[in-house]
């Protein structure tokens, strides 16, 4: 019923030159609404969907979606009392943003990015994990794979953690992310040697990595202009790499890169996630994470990021979609269904 009503309303309003999203009218002249903001070039449009209900009150770091299982996985950094090395929490949510459960990766680093891989009924997480000394200081880091297990806490030496590669250089940081539907995994390497930041992304087949085969399919070296920026999100879709930068959401900068040629296909640079008053709650807005979702049935693609706003202790994790098709309707429908079920 919701879907049919939405379709009819959209069709009627489109004919009048306006568009309606959840009671907010949008027209090309109305630039203040945050619910549907047309891109200046007529391409991607920014749409605020809903707030994610995460396990902790801290800032979200990244999101990834299990497209087959239809769940969102999101990370948040956490430092245990007495630890020098960081840990992170993984929340598992419905596609409507409702928290289902969570697990903790002790000494997993900042949780900047993770990948997922479905194996039967199990979901495996790919992430960076740290080995620390008796004082909690980092000794080395590993690329790891382990099953998502609600309520658990893992370290790099837990029995179910597979260590697939070691990255012993303390002056370099590594974090993985996956394109599960295409069977690939990307490593982001950032070196801080001699005080200069240099990043690159390397793409491999997941099955090759499991077999110990070191075969790089694509490699992208960040230009100097990108290395000067604060990297916030990374996602992969076949030969397409998407990156976001910006210390603040007002400085949001999105790149679409064609990996075979190494060329920048498209850029989007403008404030993202402003509220109805054209501001960020508590004057805080930070872009976190990036994921390109492909609907398993319709094959429609939607690019997601999270804009974190509001004061410490009551952070809002606002899910934002950059859409150029009707794929985003599914998420409104699922959120509406969950809200109605909760209200019963």
PDB file of C-alpha atoms in Angstrom, residues 41-337:
ATOM      1  CA  UNK A  41      24.865  19.260 -13.011  1.00  0.00           C
ATOM      2  CA  UNK A  42      21.533  17.438 -12.953  1.00  0.00           C
ATOM      3  CA  UNK A  43      23.191  14.133 -11.978  1.00  0.00           C
ATOM      4  CA  UNK A  44      23.300  12.659  -8.473  1.00  0.00           C
ATOM      5  CA  UNK A  45      20.726  14.030  -6.065  1.00  0.00           C
ATOM      6  CA  UNK A  46      21.184  14.104  -2.288  1.00  0.00           C
ATOM      7  CA  UNK A  47      18.418  12.494  -0.229  1.00  0.00           C
ATOM      8  CA  UNK A  48      18.286  12.202   3.574  1.00  0.00           C
ATOM      9  CA  UNK A  49      16.723   8.837   4.454  1.00  0.00           C
ATOM     10  CA  UNK A  50      16.787   8.339   8.247  1.00  0.00           C
ATOM     11  CA  UNK A  51      19.090   8.127  11.272  1.00  0.00           C
ATOM     12  CA  UNK A  52      20.982   4.896  11.915  1.00  0.00           C
ATOM     13  CA  UNK A  53      20.421   3.335  15.343  1.00  0.00           C
ATOM     14  CA  UNK A  54      23.988   2.343  16.259  1.00  0.00           C
ATOM     15  CA  UNK A  55      25.235   0.456  19.318  1.00  0.00           C
ATOM     16  CA  UNK A  56      27.390   3.295  20.703  1.00  0.00           C
ATOM     17  CA  UNK A  57      26.935   7.052  20.999  1.00  0.00           C
ATOM     18  CA  UNK A  58      30.217   7.811  19.214  1.00  0.00           C
ATOM     19  CA  UNK A  59      30.814   8.830  15.591  1.00  0.00           C
ATOM     20  CA  UNK A  60      30.137   6.287  12.851  1.00  0.00           C
ATOM     21  CA  UNK A  61      33.235   5.358  10.835  1.00  0.00           C
ATOM     22  CA  UNK A  62      31.963   3.330   7.901  1.00  0.00           C
ATOM     23  CA  UNK A  63      28.998   1.373   6.558  1.00  0.00           C
ATOM     24  CA  UNK A  64      28.763  -1.682   4.328  1.00  0.00           C
ATOM     25  CA  UNK A  65      25.664  -3.573   3.212  1.00  0.00           C
ATOM     26  CA  UNK A  66      25.200  -7.319   2.908  1.00  0.00           C
ATOM     27  CA  UNK A  67      23.148  -7.150  -0.276  1.00  0.00           C
ATOM     28  CA  UNK A  68      22.157 -10.829  -0.171  1.00  0.00           C
ATOM     29  CA  UNK A  69      21.183 -10.814   3.512  1.00  0.00           C
ATOM     30  CA  UNK A  70      19.819  -7.248   3.424  1.00  0.00           C
ATOM     31  CA  UNK A  71      21.590  -5.935   6.521  1.00  0.00           C
ATOM     32  CA  UNK A  72      23.709  -2.855   7.165  1.00  0.00           C
ATOM     33  CA  UNK A  73      27.003  -3.205   9.064  1.00  0.00           C
ATOM     34  CA  UNK A  74      28.440  -0.035  10.602  1.00  0.00           C
ATOM     35  CA  UNK A  75      31.575   0.623  12.666  1.00  0.00           C
ATOM     36  CA  UNK A  76      32.351   2.985  15.538  1.00  0.00           C
ATOM     37  CA  UNK A  77      35.749   3.487  17.143  1.00  0.00           C
ATOM     38  CA  UNK A  78      36.171   2.592  20.816  1.00  0.00           C
ATOM     39  CA  UNK A  79      39.173   2.809  23.136  1.00  0.00           C
ATOM     40  CA  UNK A  80      39.127   0.648  26.262  1.00  0.00           C
ATOM     41  CA  UNK A  81      40.400   2.166  29.494  1.00  0.00           C
ATOM     42  CA  UNK A  82      44.146   1.664  29.762  1.00  0.00           C
ATOM     43  CA  UNK A  83      44.581   0.821  26.055  1.00  0.00           C
ATOM     44  CA  UNK A  84      46.816   2.789  23.724  1.00  0.00           C
ATOM     45  CA  UNK A  85      45.642   0.960  20.606  1.00  0.00           C
ATOM     46  CA  UNK A  86      42.094   1.550  19.389  1.00  0.00           C
ATOM     47  CA  UNK A  87      39.267  -0.960  19.071  1.00  0.00           C
ATOM     48  CA  UNK A  88      35.973  -0.726  17.204  1.00  0.00           C
ATOM     49  CA  UNK A  89      32.366  -1.872  17.462  1.00  0.00           C
ATOM     50  CA  UNK A  90      30.393  -3.344  14.534  1.00  0.00           C
ATOM     51  CA  UNK A  91      26.625  -2.788  14.592  1.00  0.00           C
ATOM     52  CA  UNK A  92      24.279  -4.909  12.481  1.00  0.00           C
ATOM     53  CA  UNK A  93      21.107  -3.145  11.378  1.00  0.00           C
ATOM     54  CA  UNK A  94      18.059  -3.679   9.210  1.00  0.00           C
ATOM     55  CA  UNK A  95      17.850  -1.812   5.896  1.00  0.00           C
ATOM     56  CA  UNK A  96      15.465   0.497   7.736  1.00  0.00           C
ATOM     57  CA  UNK A  97      18.255   1.512  10.127  1.00  0.00           C
ATOM     58  CA  UNK A  98      17.106  -0.403  13.245  1.00  0.00           C
ATOM     59  CA  UNK A  99      19.813  -1.947  15.461  1.00  0.00           C
ATOM     60  CA  UNK A 100      19.748  -5.760  15.650  1.00  0.00           C
ATOM     61  CA  UNK A 101      22.969  -6.566  17.520  1.00  0.00           C
ATOM     62  CA  UNK A 102      26.686  -5.777  17.672  1.00  0.00           C
ATOM     63  CA  UNK A 103      30.155  -7.201  18.265  1.00  0.00           C
ATOM     64  CA  UNK A 104      33.519  -5.742  19.327  1.00  0.00           C
ATOM     65  CA  UNK A 105      36.888  -6.042  17.597  1.00  0.00           C
ATOM     66  CA  UNK A 106      39.473  -5.434  20.331  1.00  0.00           C
ATOM     67  CA  UNK A 107      42.628  -3.794  18.966  1.00  0.00           C
ATOM     68  CA  UNK A 108      41.052  -3.530  15.527  1.00  0.00           C
ATOM     69  CA  UNK A 109      42.203   0.032  14.915  1.00  0.00           C
ATOM     70  CA  UNK A 110      39.880   2.937  14.164  1.00  0.00           C
ATOM     71  CA  UNK A 111      37.344   0.946  12.125  1.00  0.00           C
ATOM     72  CA  UNK A 112      37.969   3.215   9.134  1.00  0.00           C
ATOM     73  CA  UNK A 113      36.730   0.567   6.714  1.00  0.00           C
ATOM     74  CA  UNK A 114      35.649  -3.066   6.723  1.00  0.00           C
ATOM     75  CA  UNK A 115      34.581  -5.523   4.057  1.00  0.00           C
ATOM     76  CA  UNK A 116      32.046  -8.321   4.136  1.00  0.00           C
ATOM     77  CA  UNK A 117      31.782 -11.674   2.420  1.00  0.00           C
ATOM     78  CA  UNK A 118      28.790 -14.013   2.560  1.00  0.00           C
ATOM     79  CA  UNK A 119      29.524 -17.747   2.882  1.00  0.00           C
ATOM     80  CA  UNK A 120      26.260 -19.704   3.016  1.00  0.00           C
ATOM     81  CA  UNK A 121      24.318 -18.386   5.989  1.00  0.00           C
ATOM     82  CA  UNK A 122      27.366 -16.749   7.555  1.00  0.00           C
ATOM     83  CA  UNK A 123      28.739 -13.263   6.991  1.00  0.00           C
ATOM     84  CA  UNK A 124      32.509 -12.821   7.288  1.00  0.00           C
ATOM     85  CA  UNK A 125      34.124  -9.514   8.143  1.00  0.00           C
ATOM     86  CA  UNK A 126      37.389  -8.425   6.542  1.00  0.00           C
ATOM     87  CA  UNK A 127      39.294  -5.843   8.562  1.00  0.00           C
ATOM     88  CA  UNK A 128      42.606  -4.606   9.813  1.00  0.00           C
ATOM     89  CA  UNK A 129      43.574  -5.955  13.271  1.00  0.00           C
ATOM     90  CA  UNK A 130      46.506  -5.073  15.519  1.00  0.00           C
ATOM     91  CA  UNK A 131      48.867  -7.112  17.659  1.00  0.00           C
ATOM     92  CA  UNK A 132      49.917  -5.179  20.732  1.00  0.00           C
ATOM     93  CA  UNK A 133      52.544  -5.575  23.450  1.00  0.00           C
ATOM     94  CA  UNK A 134      51.906  -5.897  27.190  1.00  0.00           C
ATOM     95  CA  UNK A 135      51.375  -2.136  27.432  1.00  0.00           C
ATOM     96  CA  UNK A 136      48.822  -2.068  24.624  1.00  0.00           C
ATOM     97  CA  UNK A 137      51.151  -0.493  22.073  1.00  0.00           C
ATOM     98  CA  UNK A 138      50.999  -1.592  18.429  1.00  0.00           C
ATOM     99  CA  UNK A 139      53.621  -4.134  17.336  1.00  0.00           C
ATOM    100  CA  UNK A 140      52.253  -5.104  13.918  1.00  0.00           C
ATOM    101  CA  UNK A 141      48.993  -5.264  11.935  1.00  0.00           C
ATOM    102  CA  UNK A 142      47.231  -7.937   9.902  1.00  0.00           C
ATOM    103  CA  UNK A 143      44.604  -8.272   7.212  1.00  0.00           C
ATOM    104  CA  UNK A 144      42.051 -10.561   8.878  1.00  0.00           C
ATOM    105  CA  UNK A 145      38.830 -12.433   8.151  1.00  0.00           C
ATOM    106  CA  UNK A 146      36.360 -13.660  10.782  1.00  0.00           C
ATOM    107  CA  UNK A 147      32.639 -14.515  11.081  1.00  0.00           C
ATOM    108  CA  UNK A 148      30.284 -11.873  12.395  1.00  0.00           C
ATOM    109  CA  UNK A 149      29.103 -13.114  15.815  1.00  0.00           C
ATOM    110  CA  UNK A 150      26.584 -11.011  17.726  1.00  0.00           C
ATOM    111  CA  UNK A 151      27.636 -10.162  21.290  1.00  0.00           C
ATOM    112  CA  UNK A 152      31.209 -11.430  20.875  1.00  0.00           C
ATOM    113  CA  UNK A 153      34.580  -9.743  21.386  1.00  0.00           C
ATOM    114  CA  UNK A 154      37.531 -10.817  19.229  1.00  0.00           C
ATOM    115  CA  UNK A 155      41.256 -10.105  19.178  1.00  0.00           C
ATOM    116  CA  UNK A 156      43.734 -10.911  16.432  1.00  0.00           C
ATOM    117  CA  UNK A 157      44.609 -14.195  18.187  1.00  0.00           C
ATOM    118  CA  UNK A 158      41.023 -15.414  18.700  1.00  0.00           C
ATOM    119  CA  UNK A 159      40.508 -18.937  17.271  1.00  0.00           C
ATOM    120  CA  UNK A 160      38.068 -17.847  14.536  1.00  0.00           C
ATOM    121  CA  UNK A 161      40.267 -15.034  13.215  1.00  0.00           C
ATOM    122  CA  UNK A 162      42.184 -15.831  10.009  1.00  0.00           C
ATOM    123  CA  UNK A 163      45.361 -13.791   9.490  1.00  0.00           C
ATOM    124  CA  UNK A 164      45.797 -13.492   5.721  1.00  0.00           C
ATOM    125  CA  UNK A 165      48.580 -10.917   5.397  1.00  0.00           C
ATOM    126  CA  UNK A 166      50.870  -8.969   7.723  1.00  0.00           C
ATOM    127  CA  UNK A 167      51.651  -5.264   7.408  1.00  0.00           C
ATOM    128  CA  UNK A 168      54.482  -4.672   9.890  1.00  0.00           C
ATOM    129  CA  UNK A 169      55.310  -1.090   8.854  1.00  0.00           C
ATOM    130  CA  UNK A 170      54.201   1.169  11.732  1.00  0.00           C
ATOM    131  CA  UNK A 171      54.533   4.222   9.473  1.00  0.00           C
ATOM    132  CA  UNK A 172      51.813   2.896   7.171  1.00  0.00           C
ATOM    133  CA  UNK A 173      48.138   2.203   7.801  1.00  0.00           C
ATOM    134  CA  UNK A 174      46.127  -0.409   5.926  1.00  0.00           C
ATOM    135  CA  UNK A 175      42.351  -0.890   5.784  1.00  0.00           C
ATOM    136  CA  UNK A 176      40.313  -3.173   3.494  1.00  0.00           C
ATOM    137  CA  UNK A 177      36.897  -2.869   1.848  1.00  0.00           C
ATOM    138  CA  UNK A 178      35.108  -5.325  -0.425  1.00  0.00           C
ATOM    139  CA  UNK A 179      32.893  -5.496  -3.492  1.00  0.00           C
ATOM    140  CA  UNK A 180      31.269  -8.773  -2.491  1.00  0.00           C
ATOM    141  CA  UNK A 181      28.981  -9.133  -5.512  1.00  0.00           C
ATOM    142  CA  UNK A 182      32.021  -9.009  -7.802  1.00  0.00           C
ATOM    143  CA  UNK A 183      34.275 -11.085  -5.545  1.00  0.00           C
ATOM    144  CA  UNK A 184      36.932  -8.405  -5.050  1.00  0.00           C
ATOM    145  CA  UNK A 185      38.674  -6.738  -2.135  1.00  0.00           C
ATOM    146  CA  UNK A 186      40.521  -3.416  -2.059  1.00  0.00           C
ATOM    147  CA  UNK A 187      43.345  -2.415   0.278  1.00  0.00           C
ATOM    148  CA  UNK A 188      43.850   1.208   1.145  1.00  0.00           C
ATOM    149  CA  UNK A 189      47.476   1.886   2.140  1.00  0.00           C
ATOM    150  CA  UNK A 190      48.442   5.233   3.668  1.00  0.00           C
ATOM    151  CA  UNK A 191      52.111   5.910   4.403  1.00  0.00           C
ATOM    152  CA  UNK A 192      53.271   8.699   6.694  1.00  0.00           C
ATOM    153  CA  UNK A 193      56.994   8.300   6.104  1.00  0.00           C
ATOM    154  CA  UNK A 194      59.112  11.449   6.346  1.00  0.00           C
ATOM    155  CA  UNK A 195      56.032  13.413   7.377  1.00  0.00           C
ATOM    156  CA  UNK A 196      54.420  13.098   3.952  1.00  0.00           C
ATOM    157  CA  UNK A 197      51.085  11.369   3.464  1.00  0.00           C
ATOM    158  CA  UNK A 198      50.817   9.108   0.432  1.00  0.00           C
ATOM    159  CA  UNK A 199      47.846   6.811  -0.216  1.00  0.00           C
ATOM    160  CA  UNK A 200      46.990   4.184  -2.798  1.00  0.00           C
ATOM    161  CA  UNK A 201      44.226   1.641  -3.352  1.00  0.00           C
ATOM    162  CA  UNK A 202      44.949  -1.877  -4.653  1.00  0.00           C
ATOM    163  CA  UNK A 203      42.222  -4.280  -5.833  1.00  0.00           C
ATOM    164  CA  UNK A 204      42.495  -8.086  -5.735  1.00  0.00           C
ATOM    165  CA  UNK A 205      40.215 -11.105  -6.084  1.00  0.00           C
ATOM    166  CA  UNK A 206      38.980 -12.318  -2.706  1.00  0.00           C
ATOM    167  CA  UNK A 207      39.655 -15.958  -3.638  1.00  0.00           C
ATOM    168  CA  UNK A 208      43.235 -15.101  -4.649  1.00  0.00           C
ATOM    169  CA  UNK A 209      43.832 -13.495  -1.247  1.00  0.00           C
ATOM    170  CA  UNK A 210      42.513 -16.589   0.540  1.00  0.00           C
ATOM    171  CA  UNK A 211      44.955 -18.744  -1.467  1.00  0.00           C
ATOM    172  CA  UNK A 212      47.901 -16.458  -0.789  1.00  0.00           C
ATOM    173  CA  UNK A 213      48.086 -15.272  -4.414  1.00  0.00           C
ATOM    174  CA  UNK A 214      49.339 -11.694  -4.569  1.00  0.00           C
ATOM    175  CA  UNK A 215      47.809 -10.530  -7.856  1.00  0.00           C
ATOM    176  CA  UNK A 216      46.823  -6.866  -8.152  1.00  0.00           C
ATOM    177  CA  UNK A 217      43.959  -6.239 -10.599  1.00  0.00           C
ATOM    178  CA  UNK A 218      43.936  -2.449 -10.320  1.00  0.00           C
ATOM    179  CA  UNK A 219      46.009   0.102  -8.469  1.00  0.00           C
ATOM    180  CA  UNK A 220      45.269   3.789  -7.932  1.00  0.00           C
ATOM    181  CA  UNK A 221      47.789   6.251  -6.511  1.00  0.00           C
ATOM    182  CA  UNK A 222      46.207   9.305  -4.914  1.00  0.00           C
ATOM    183  CA  UNK A 223      47.350  12.538  -6.568  1.00  0.00           C
ATOM    184  CA  UNK A 224      48.932  15.220  -4.394  1.00  0.00           C
ATOM    185  CA  UNK A 225      45.645  17.132  -4.289  1.00  0.00           C
ATOM    186  CA  UNK A 226      43.870  14.132  -2.667  1.00  0.00           C
ATOM    187  CA  UNK A 227      46.708  13.381  -0.247  1.00  0.00           C
ATOM    188  CA  UNK A 228      46.245  16.888   1.163  1.00  0.00           C
ATOM    189  CA  UNK A 229      42.631  16.117   2.062  1.00  0.00           C
ATOM    190  CA  UNK A 230      41.082  14.086   4.901  1.00  0.00           C
ATOM    191  CA  UNK A 231      39.928  10.718   3.533  1.00  0.00           C
ATOM    192  CA  UNK A 232      36.528   9.683   4.889  1.00  0.00           C
ATOM    193  CA  UNK A 233      34.920   7.010   2.690  1.00  0.00           C
ATOM    194  CA  UNK A 234      35.834   4.325   0.134  1.00  0.00           C
ATOM    195  CA  UNK A 235      33.720   1.933  -1.888  1.00  0.00           C
ATOM    196  CA  UNK A 236      34.162  -0.245  -4.951  1.00  0.00           C
ATOM    197  CA  UNK A 237      31.799  -1.283  -7.731  1.00  0.00           C
ATOM    198  CA  UNK A 238      33.557  -3.393 -10.363  1.00  0.00           C
ATOM    199  CA  UNK A 239      36.184  -1.139 -11.983  1.00  0.00           C
ATOM    200  CA  UNK A 240      34.676   1.959 -10.348  1.00  0.00           C
ATOM    201  CA  UNK A 241      36.243   3.443  -7.216  1.00  0.00           C
ATOM    202  CA  UNK A 242      34.429   6.072  -5.153  1.00  0.00           C
ATOM    203  CA  UNK A 243      36.193   8.206  -2.536  1.00  0.00           C
ATOM    204  CA  UNK A 244      34.986  10.941  -0.196  1.00  0.00           C
ATOM    205  CA  UNK A 245      37.058  13.570   1.575  1.00  0.00           C
ATOM    206  CA  UNK A 246      36.451  16.398   4.032  1.00  0.00           C
ATOM    207  CA  UNK A 247      37.146  17.074   7.699  1.00  0.00           C
ATOM    208  CA  UNK A 248      33.713  18.699   7.824  1.00  0.00           C
ATOM    209  CA  UNK A 249      30.531  17.860   5.943  1.00  0.00           C
ATOM    210  CA  UNK A 250      30.537  21.431   4.654  1.00  0.00           C
ATOM    211  CA  UNK A 251      33.764  20.507   2.780  1.00  0.00           C
ATOM    212  CA  UNK A 252      32.362  17.262   1.374  1.00  0.00           C
ATOM    213  CA  UNK A 253      34.158  16.132  -1.807  1.00  0.00           C
ATOM    214  CA  UNK A 254      33.149  12.974  -3.702  1.00  0.00           C
ATOM    215  CA  UNK A 255      35.202  11.433  -6.527  1.00  0.00           C
ATOM    216  CA  UNK A 256      34.202   8.707  -8.983  1.00  0.00           C
ATOM    217  CA  UNK A 257      37.345   7.122 -10.495  1.00  0.00           C
ATOM    218  CA  UNK A 258      37.639   4.693 -13.405  1.00  0.00           C
ATOM    219  CA  UNK A 259      40.320   2.253 -12.233  1.00  0.00           C
ATOM    220  CA  UNK A 260      41.473   0.849 -15.611  1.00  0.00           C
ATOM    221  CA  UNK A 261      42.313   4.347 -16.892  1.00  0.00           C
ATOM    222  CA  UNK A 262      43.006   5.986 -13.531  1.00  0.00           C
ATOM    223  CA  UNK A 263      40.890   8.965 -14.605  1.00  0.00           C
ATOM    224  CA  UNK A 264      38.445  10.929 -12.477  1.00  0.00           C
ATOM    225  CA  UNK A 265      35.042  10.439 -14.097  1.00  0.00           C
ATOM    226  CA  UNK A 266      33.017  12.765 -11.901  1.00  0.00           C
ATOM    227  CA  UNK A 267      33.272  14.998  -8.848  1.00  0.00           C
ATOM    228  CA  UNK A 268      30.718  16.396  -6.415  1.00  0.00           C
ATOM    229  CA  UNK A 269      31.904  19.155  -4.092  1.00  0.00           C
ATOM    230  CA  UNK A 270      29.432  20.935  -1.822  1.00  0.00           C
ATOM    231  CA  UNK A 271      28.024  20.818   1.732  1.00  0.00           C
ATOM    232  CA  UNK A 272      26.050  17.627   2.397  1.00  0.00           C
ATOM    233  CA  UNK A 273      23.542  16.699   5.124  1.00  0.00           C
ATOM    234  CA  UNK A 274      22.313  20.160   6.147  1.00  0.00           C
ATOM    235  CA  UNK A 275      19.080  20.218   8.158  1.00  0.00           C
ATOM    236  CA  UNK A 276      15.877  22.122   7.352  1.00  0.00           C
ATOM    237  CA  UNK A 277      17.436  25.355   8.609  1.00  0.00           C
ATOM    238  CA  UNK A 278      20.482  24.917   6.392  1.00  0.00           C
ATOM    239  CA  UNK A 279      22.726  24.066   9.366  1.00  0.00           C
ATOM    240  CA  UNK A 280      24.257  21.064  11.142  1.00  0.00           C
ATOM    241  CA  UNK A 281      22.877  20.124  14.549  1.00  0.00           C
ATOM    242  CA  UNK A 282      25.111  21.553  17.327  1.00  0.00           C
ATOM    243  CA  UNK A 283      27.193  23.083  14.528  1.00  0.00           C
ATOM    244  CA  UNK A 284      28.840  19.685  13.995  1.00  0.00           C
ATOM    245  CA  UNK A 285      28.805  17.818  10.708  1.00  0.00           C
ATOM    246  CA  UNK A 286      31.303  15.136   9.676  1.00  0.00           C
ATOM    247  CA  UNK A 287      31.125  12.809   6.660  1.00  0.00           C
ATOM    248  CA  UNK A 288      31.795   9.152   7.438  1.00  0.00           C
ATOM    249  CA  UNK A 289      31.915   6.065   5.255  1.00  0.00           C
ATOM    250  CA  UNK A 290      30.709   5.296   1.759  1.00  0.00           C
ATOM    251  CA  UNK A 291      28.962   2.336   0.167  1.00  0.00           C
ATOM    252  CA  UNK A 292      27.549   1.666  -3.292  1.00  0.00           C
ATOM    253  CA  UNK A 293      24.489  -0.560  -2.932  1.00  0.00           C
ATOM    254  CA  UNK A 294      23.230  -2.678  -5.831  1.00  0.00           C
ATOM    255  CA  UNK A 295      19.712  -4.017  -5.370  1.00  0.00           C
ATOM    256  CA  UNK A 296      19.857  -7.816  -5.913  1.00  0.00           C
ATOM    257  CA  UNK A 297      16.478  -7.822  -7.704  1.00  0.00           C
ATOM    258  CA  UNK A 298      16.241  -4.560  -9.662  1.00  0.00           C
ATOM    259  CA  UNK A 299      20.039  -4.036 -10.064  1.00  0.00           C
ATOM    260  CA  UNK A 300      19.466  -0.321  -9.332  1.00  0.00           C
ATOM    261  CA  UNK A 301      22.470   1.332  -7.677  1.00  0.00           C
ATOM    262  CA  UNK A 302      22.464   3.831  -4.806  1.00  0.00           C
ATOM    263  CA  UNK A 303      25.509   5.470  -3.236  1.00  0.00           C
ATOM    264  CA  UNK A 304      25.334   5.988   0.539  1.00  0.00           C
ATOM    265  CA  UNK A 305      27.277   8.052   3.026  1.00  0.00           C
ATOM    266  CA  UNK A 306      26.680   8.939   6.691  1.00  0.00           C
ATOM    267  CA  UNK A 307      26.742  12.518   7.941  1.00  0.00           C
ATOM    268  CA  UNK A 308      27.271  12.599  11.710  1.00  0.00           C
ATOM    269  CA  UNK A 309      25.815  15.635  13.477  1.00  0.00           C
ATOM    270  CA  UNK A 310      24.868  16.922  16.939  1.00  0.00           C
ATOM    271  CA  UNK A 311      26.751  17.115  20.231  1.00  0.00           C
ATOM    272  CA  UNK A 312      28.884  14.394  21.909  1.00  0.00           C
ATOM    273  CA  UNK A 313      26.725  11.839  23.672  1.00  0.00           C
ATOM    274  CA  UNK A 314      23.752  12.346  21.365  1.00  0.00           C
ATOM    275  CA  UNK A 315      25.261  12.008  17.922  1.00  0.00           C
ATOM    276  CA  UNK A 316      22.917  11.634  14.967  1.00  0.00           C
ATOM    277  CA  UNK A 317      24.099   9.213  12.277  1.00  0.00           C
ATOM    278  CA  UNK A 318      22.191  10.523   9.242  1.00  0.00           C
ATOM    279  CA  UNK A 319      22.061   8.160   6.268  1.00  0.00           C
ATOM    280  CA  UNK A 320      22.349  10.111   3.021  1.00  0.00           C
ATOM    281  CA  UNK A 321      21.760   8.664  -0.445  1.00  0.00           C
ATOM    282  CA  UNK A 322      23.177  10.002  -3.690  1.00  0.00           C
ATOM    283  CA  UNK A 323      20.709   8.640  -6.185  1.00  0.00           C
ATOM    284  CA  UNK A 324      20.251   8.913  -9.940  1.00  0.00           C
ATOM    285  CA  UNK A 325      17.396   6.399 -10.153  1.00  0.00           C
ATOM    286  CA  UNK A 326      14.392   5.014  -8.230  1.00  0.00           C
ATOM    287  CA  UNK A 327      16.414   2.552  -6.146  1.00  0.00           C
ATOM    288  CA  UNK A 328      16.169   4.768  -3.073  1.00  0.00           C
ATOM    289  CA  UNK A 329      12.385   4.229  -2.805  1.00  0.00           C
ATOM    290  CA  UNK A 330      12.996   0.801  -1.289  1.00  0.00           C
ATOM    291  CA  UNK A 331      14.663   2.322   1.781  1.00  0.00           C
ATOM    292  CA  UNK A 332      11.800   4.750   2.419  1.00  0.00           C
ATOM    293  CA  UNK A 333       9.386   1.831   2.177  1.00  0.00           C
ATOM    294  CA  UNK A 334      11.338  -0.350   4.615  1.00  0.00           C
ATOM    295  CA  UNK A 335      11.755   2.486   7.134  1.00  0.00           C
ATOM    296  CA  UNK A 336       8.030   3.274   6.938  1.00  0.00           C
ATOM    297  CA  UNK A 337       7.151  -0.406   7.485  1.00  0.00           C
TER     298      UNK A 337
END
